[in-house]
mmCIF file of C-alpha atoms in Angstrom:
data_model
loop_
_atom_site.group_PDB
_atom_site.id
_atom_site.type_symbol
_atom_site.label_atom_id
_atom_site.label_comp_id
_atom_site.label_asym_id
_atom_site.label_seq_id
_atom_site.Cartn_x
_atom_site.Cartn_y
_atom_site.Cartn_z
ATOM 1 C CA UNK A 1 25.976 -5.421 -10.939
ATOM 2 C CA UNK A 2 27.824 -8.108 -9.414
ATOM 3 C CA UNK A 3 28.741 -5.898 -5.919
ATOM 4 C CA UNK A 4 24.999 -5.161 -5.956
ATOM 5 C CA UNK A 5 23.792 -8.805 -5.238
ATOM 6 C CA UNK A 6 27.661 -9.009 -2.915
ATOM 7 C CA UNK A 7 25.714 -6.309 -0.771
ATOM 8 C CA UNK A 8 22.476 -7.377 -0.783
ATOM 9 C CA UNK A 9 23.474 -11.332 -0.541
ATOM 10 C CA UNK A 10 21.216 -13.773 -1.143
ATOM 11 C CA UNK A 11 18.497 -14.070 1.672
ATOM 12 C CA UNK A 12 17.808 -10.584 0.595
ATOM 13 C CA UNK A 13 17.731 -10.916 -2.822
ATOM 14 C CA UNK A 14 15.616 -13.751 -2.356
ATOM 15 C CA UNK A 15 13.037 -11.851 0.229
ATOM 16 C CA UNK A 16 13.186 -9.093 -2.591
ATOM 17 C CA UNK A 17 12.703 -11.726 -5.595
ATOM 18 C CA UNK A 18 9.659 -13.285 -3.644
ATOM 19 C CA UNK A 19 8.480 -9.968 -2.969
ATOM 20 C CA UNK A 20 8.021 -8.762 -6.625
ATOM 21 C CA UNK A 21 6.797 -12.245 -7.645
ATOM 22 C CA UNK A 22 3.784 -11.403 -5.552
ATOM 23 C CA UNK A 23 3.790 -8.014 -7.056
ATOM 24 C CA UNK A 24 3.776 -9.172 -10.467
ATOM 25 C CA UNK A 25 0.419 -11.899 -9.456
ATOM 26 C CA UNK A 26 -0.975 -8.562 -8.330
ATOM 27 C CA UNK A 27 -0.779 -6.937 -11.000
ATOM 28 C CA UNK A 28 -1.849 -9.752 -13.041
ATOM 29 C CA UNK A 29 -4.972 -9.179 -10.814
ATOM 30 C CA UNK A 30 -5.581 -5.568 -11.206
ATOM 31 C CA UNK A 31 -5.524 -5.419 -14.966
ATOM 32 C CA UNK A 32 -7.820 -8.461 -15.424
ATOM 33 C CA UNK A 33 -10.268 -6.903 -13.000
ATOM 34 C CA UNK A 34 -10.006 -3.868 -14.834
ATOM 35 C CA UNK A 35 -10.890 -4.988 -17.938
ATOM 36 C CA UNK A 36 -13.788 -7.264 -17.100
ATOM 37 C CA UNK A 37 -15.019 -3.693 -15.185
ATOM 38 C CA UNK A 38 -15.556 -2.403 -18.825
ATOM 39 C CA UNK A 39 -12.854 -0.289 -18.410
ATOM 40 C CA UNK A 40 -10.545 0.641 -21.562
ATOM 41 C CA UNK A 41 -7.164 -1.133 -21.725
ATOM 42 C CA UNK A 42 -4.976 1.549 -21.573
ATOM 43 C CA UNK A 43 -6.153 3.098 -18.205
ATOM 44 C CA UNK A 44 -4.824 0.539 -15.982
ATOM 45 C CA UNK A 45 -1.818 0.480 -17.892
ATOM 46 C CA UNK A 46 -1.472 4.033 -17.873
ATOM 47 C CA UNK A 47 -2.069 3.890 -14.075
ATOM 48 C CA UNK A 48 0.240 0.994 -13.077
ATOM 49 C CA UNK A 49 3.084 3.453 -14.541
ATOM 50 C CA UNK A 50 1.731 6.931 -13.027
ATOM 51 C CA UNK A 51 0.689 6.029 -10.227
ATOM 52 C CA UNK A 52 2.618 2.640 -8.467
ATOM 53 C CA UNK A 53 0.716 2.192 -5.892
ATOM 54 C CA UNK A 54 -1.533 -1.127 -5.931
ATOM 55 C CA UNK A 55 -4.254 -0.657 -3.112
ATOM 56 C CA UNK A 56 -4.886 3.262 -4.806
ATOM 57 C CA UNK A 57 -5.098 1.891 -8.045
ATOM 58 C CA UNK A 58 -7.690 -0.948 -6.888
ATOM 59 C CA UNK A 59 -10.079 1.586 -5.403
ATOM 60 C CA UNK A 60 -9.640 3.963 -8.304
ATOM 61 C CA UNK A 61 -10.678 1.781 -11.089
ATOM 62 C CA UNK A 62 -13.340 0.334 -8.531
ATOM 63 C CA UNK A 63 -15.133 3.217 -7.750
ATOM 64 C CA UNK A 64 -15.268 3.966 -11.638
ATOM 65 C CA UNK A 65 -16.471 0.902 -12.551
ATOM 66 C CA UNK A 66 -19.599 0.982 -9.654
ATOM 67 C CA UNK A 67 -20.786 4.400 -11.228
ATOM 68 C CA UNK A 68 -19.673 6.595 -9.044
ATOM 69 C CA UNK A 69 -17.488 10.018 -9.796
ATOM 70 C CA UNK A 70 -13.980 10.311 -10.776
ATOM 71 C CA UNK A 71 -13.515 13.372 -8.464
ATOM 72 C CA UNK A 72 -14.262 10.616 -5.610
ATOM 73 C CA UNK A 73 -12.125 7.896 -7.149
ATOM 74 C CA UNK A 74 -9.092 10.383 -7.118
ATOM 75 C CA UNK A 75 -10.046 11.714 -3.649
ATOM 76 C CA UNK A 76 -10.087 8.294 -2.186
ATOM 77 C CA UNK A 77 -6.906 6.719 -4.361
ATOM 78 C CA UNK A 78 -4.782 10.254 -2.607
ATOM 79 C CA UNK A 79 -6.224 9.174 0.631
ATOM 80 C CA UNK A 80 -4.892 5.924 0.690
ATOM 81 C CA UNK A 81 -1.533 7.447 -0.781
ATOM 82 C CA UNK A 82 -1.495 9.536 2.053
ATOM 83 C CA UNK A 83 1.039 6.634 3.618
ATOM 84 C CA UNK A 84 3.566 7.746 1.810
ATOM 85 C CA UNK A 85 3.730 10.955 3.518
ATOM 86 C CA UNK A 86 5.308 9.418 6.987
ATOM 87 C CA UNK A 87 7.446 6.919 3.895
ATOM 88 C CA UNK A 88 9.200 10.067 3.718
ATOM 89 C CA UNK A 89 9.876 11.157 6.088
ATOM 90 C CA UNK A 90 11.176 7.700 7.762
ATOM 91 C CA UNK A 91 13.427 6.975 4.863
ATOM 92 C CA UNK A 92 17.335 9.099 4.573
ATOM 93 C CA UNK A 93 17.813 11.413 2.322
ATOM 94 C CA UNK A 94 21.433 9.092 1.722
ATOM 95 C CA UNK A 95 18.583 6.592 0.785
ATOM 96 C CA UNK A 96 16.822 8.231 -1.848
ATOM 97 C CA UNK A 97 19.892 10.464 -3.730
ATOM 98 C CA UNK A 98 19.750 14.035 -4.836
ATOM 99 C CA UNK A 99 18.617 15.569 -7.640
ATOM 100 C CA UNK A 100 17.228 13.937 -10.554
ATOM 101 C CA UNK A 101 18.233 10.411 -8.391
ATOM 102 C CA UNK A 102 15.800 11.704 -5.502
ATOM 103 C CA UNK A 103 12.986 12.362 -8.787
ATOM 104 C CA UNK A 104 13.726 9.232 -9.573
ATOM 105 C CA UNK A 105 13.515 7.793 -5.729
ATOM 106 C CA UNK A 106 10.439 9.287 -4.715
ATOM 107 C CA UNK A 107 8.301 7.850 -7.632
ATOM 108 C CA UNK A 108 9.832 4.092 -6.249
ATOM 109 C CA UNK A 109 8.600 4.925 -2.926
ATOM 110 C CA UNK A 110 6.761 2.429 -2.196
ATOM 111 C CA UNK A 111 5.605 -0.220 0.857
ATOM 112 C CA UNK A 112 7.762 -2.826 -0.389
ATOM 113 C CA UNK A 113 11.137 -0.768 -1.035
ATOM 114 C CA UNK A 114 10.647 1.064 2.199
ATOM 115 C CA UNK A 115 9.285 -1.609 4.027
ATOM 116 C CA UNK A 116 12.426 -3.760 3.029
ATOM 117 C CA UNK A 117 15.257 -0.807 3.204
ATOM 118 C CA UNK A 118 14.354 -0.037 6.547
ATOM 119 C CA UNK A 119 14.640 -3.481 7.549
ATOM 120 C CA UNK A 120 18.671 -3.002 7.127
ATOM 121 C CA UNK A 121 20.885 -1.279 9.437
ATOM 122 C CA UNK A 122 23.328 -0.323 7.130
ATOM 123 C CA UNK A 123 23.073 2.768 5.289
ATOM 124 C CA UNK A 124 24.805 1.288 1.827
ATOM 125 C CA UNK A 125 22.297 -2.011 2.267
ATOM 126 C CA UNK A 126 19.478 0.942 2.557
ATOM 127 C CA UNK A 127 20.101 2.266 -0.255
ATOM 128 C CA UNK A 128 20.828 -0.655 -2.893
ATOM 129 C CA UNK A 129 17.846 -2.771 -1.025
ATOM 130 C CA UNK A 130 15.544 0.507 -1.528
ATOM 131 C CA UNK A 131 16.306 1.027 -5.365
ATOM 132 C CA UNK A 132 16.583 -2.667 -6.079
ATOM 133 C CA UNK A 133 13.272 -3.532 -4.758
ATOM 134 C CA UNK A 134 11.848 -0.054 -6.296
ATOM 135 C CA UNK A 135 12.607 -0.347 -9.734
ATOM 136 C CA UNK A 136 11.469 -4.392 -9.283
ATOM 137 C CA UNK A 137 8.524 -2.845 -8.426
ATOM 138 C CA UNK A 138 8.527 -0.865 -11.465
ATOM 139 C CA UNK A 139 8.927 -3.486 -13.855
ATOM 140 C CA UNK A 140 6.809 -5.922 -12.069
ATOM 141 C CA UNK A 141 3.597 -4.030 -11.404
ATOM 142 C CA UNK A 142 3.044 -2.442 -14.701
ATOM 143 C CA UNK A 143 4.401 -5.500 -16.359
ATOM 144 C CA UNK A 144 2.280 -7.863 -14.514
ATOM 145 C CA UNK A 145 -1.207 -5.292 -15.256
ATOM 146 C CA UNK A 146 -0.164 -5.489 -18.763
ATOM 147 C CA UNK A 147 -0.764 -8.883 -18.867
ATOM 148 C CA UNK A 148 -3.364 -9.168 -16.833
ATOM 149 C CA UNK A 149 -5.235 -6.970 -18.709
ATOM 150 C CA UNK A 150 -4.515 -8.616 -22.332
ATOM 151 C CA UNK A 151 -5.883 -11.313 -20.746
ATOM 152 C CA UNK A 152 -8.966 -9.682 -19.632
ATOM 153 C CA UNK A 153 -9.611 -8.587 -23.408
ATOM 154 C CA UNK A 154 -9.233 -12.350 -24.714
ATOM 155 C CA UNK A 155 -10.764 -14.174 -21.379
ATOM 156 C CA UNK A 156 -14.189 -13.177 -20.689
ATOM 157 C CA UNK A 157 -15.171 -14.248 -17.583
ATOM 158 C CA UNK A 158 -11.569 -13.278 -15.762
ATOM 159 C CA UNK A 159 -13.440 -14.823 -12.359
ATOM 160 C CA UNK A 160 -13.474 -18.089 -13.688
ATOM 161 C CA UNK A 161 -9.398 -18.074 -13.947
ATOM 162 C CA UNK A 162 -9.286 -16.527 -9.949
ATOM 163 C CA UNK A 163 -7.763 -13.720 -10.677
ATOM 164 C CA UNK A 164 -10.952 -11.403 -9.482
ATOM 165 C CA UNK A 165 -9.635 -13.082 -5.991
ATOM 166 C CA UNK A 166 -5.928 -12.358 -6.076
ATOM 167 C CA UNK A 167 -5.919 -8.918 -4.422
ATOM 168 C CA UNK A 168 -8.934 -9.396 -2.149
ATOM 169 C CA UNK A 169 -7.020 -12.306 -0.835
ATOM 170 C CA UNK A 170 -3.827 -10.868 0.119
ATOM 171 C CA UNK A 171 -5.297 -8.036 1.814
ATOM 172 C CA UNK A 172 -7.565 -10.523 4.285
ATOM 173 C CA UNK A 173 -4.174 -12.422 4.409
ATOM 174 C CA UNK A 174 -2.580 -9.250 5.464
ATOM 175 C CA UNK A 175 -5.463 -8.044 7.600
ATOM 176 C CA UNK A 176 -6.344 -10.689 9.902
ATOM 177 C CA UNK A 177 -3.514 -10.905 11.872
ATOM 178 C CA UNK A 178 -4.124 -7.304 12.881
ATOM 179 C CA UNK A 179 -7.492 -7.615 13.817
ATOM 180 C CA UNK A 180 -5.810 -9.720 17.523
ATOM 181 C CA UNK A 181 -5.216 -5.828 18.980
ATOM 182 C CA UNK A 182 -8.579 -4.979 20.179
ATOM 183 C CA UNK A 183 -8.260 -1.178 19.160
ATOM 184 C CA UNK A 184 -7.264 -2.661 15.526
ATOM 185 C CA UNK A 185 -10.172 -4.795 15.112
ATOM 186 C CA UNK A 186 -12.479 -1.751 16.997
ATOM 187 C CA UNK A 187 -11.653 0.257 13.970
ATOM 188 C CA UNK A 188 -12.370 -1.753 11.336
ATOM 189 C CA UNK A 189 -15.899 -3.020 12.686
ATOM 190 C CA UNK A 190 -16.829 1.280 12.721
ATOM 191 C CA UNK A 191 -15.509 1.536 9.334
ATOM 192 C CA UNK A 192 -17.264 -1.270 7.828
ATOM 193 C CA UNK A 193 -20.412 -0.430 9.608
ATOM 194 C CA UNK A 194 -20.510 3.594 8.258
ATOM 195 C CA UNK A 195 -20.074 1.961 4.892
ATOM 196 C CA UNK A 196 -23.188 -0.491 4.789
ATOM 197 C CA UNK A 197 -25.266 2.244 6.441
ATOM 198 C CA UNK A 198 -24.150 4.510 4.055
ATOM 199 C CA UNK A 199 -23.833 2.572 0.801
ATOM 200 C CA UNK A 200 -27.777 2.434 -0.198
ATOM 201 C CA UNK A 201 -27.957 6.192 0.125
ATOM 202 C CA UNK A 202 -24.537 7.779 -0.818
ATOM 203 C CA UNK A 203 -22.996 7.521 -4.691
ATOM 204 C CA UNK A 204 -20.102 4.967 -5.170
ATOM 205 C CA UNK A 205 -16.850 5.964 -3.329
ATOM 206 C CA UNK A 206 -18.283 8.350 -1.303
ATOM 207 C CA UNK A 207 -19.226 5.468 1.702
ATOM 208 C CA UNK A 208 -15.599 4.076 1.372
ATOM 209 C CA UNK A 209 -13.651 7.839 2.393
ATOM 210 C CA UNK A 210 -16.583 8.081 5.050
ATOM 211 C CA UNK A 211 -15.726 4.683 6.258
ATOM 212 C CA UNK A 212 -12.220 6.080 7.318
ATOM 213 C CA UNK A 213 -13.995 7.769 10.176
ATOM 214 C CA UNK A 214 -12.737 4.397 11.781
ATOM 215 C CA UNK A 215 -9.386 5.719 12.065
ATOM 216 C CA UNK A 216 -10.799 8.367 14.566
ATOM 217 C CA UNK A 217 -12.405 5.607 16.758
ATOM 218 C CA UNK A 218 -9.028 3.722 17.133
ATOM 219 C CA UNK A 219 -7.475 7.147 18.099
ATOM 220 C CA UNK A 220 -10.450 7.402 20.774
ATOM 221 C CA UNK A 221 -9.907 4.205 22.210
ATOM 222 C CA UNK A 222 -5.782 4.870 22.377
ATOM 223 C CA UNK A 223 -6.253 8.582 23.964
ATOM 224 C CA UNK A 224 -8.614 6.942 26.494
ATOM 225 C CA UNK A 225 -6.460 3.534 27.262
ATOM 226 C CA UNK A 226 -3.429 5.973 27.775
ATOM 227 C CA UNK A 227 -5.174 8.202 29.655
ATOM 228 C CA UNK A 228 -5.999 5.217 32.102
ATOM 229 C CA UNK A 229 -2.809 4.182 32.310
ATOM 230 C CA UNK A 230 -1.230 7.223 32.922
ATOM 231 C CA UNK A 231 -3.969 8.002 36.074
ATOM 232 C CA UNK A 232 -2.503 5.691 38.348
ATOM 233 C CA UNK A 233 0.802 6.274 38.115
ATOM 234 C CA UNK A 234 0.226 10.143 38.670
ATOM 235 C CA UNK A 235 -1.732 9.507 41.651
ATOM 236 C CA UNK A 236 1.471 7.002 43.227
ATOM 237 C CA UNK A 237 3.768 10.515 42.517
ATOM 238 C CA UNK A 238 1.549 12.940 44.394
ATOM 239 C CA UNK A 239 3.338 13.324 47.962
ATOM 240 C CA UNK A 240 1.804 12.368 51.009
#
């Protein structure tokens, strides 16, 4: 334990520490939304431990709770999960182990432990930084929808304590800042206008997958900006 923290030292331990601390107010979050949805207490628990991944789990148990299907609640939660394909690729397999380790590994593959191992240059700091801040994550998320959700069950207006506002918040907090790039912000304005156009007519869940059609503007906008780019500078090359 103690060459653990002598590798990590302690900015990093403190970045990860702050890290799961917002984790943990997540959580808190997600159960006590889940609850006041109506939903039983064991299914966010059951989730926070399954599945580990928070924005998934937020737009499962939200599409559930507005009516609509749980074939689109799963369809959109492995759709937003589908992240973690390029997590795997980017991350070494000295990272994640072998064997029942790299089991083990994948299921703590997360955007916090990969965001924060990949931060380090150093293989050995890769590794304890990736399974430190993974099995925080472990501890913290379902720990932190446990309690949120016992609190949902005593509490009944959860809104009243904020905690309808945690998640919603972070996300804007994480969102803005992207929406300065111009391709970024592009996106997001098709995305949220498919899913008001959509939403009167389509069941729940259904207007948030088709809302990812955004994704397919931005890539429009980069082929095209590229392509301009690139126009010029093949015209200079052609001889004269």
């Amino acid at each position: 334990m103690r060459s653990i923290w002598r590798t990590l030292g302690r900015d990093t331990a403190s970045g990860i520490a702050a890290v799961l601390l917002a984790v943990w107010v997540i959580g808190l979050s997600y159960g006590a939304t889940a609850i006041s949805s109506g939903l039983p207490l064991w299914l966010p628990v059951a989730l926070s431990f399954a599945v580990l991944a928070g924005g998934a789990e937020f737009l499962f148990i939200g599409i559930i709770a507005g009516g609509g299907s749980p074939i689109a609640a799963v369809l959109a939660g492995l759709v937003v999960n589908a992240r973690h394909l390029p997590y795997g690729l980017s991350v070494p397999d000295e990272v994640v182990g072998q064997g029942w380790r790299r089991a083990l590994g994948v299921h703590l593959m997360n955007d916090e432990s990969v965001a924060l191992a990949l931060a380090e240059s150093d293989t050995a700091r890769k590794r304890v930084v990736y399974w430190v801040c993974g099995i925080g994550v472990l501890l913290a998320w379902p720990g932190g929808a446990v309690l949120g959700a016992l609190i949902g069950t005593v509490v009944p207006d959860t809104a009243a304590l904020g905690l309808d506002a945690v998640f919603p918040a972070v996300l804007l907090a994480l969102v803005v800042p992207a929406l300065r790039d111009r391709t970024t912000l592009g996106s997001v304005c098709v995305g949220v206008a498919v899913a008001m156009v959509t939403a009167p007519f389509l069941p729940a869940g259904l207007p948030v997958l088709i809302a990812l059609s955004g994704v397919l503007w931005a890539a429009f906008t980069t082929r095209s900006t590229e392509a301009t780019e690139t126009a010029p500078q093949q015209l200079s090359e052609v001889p004269r």
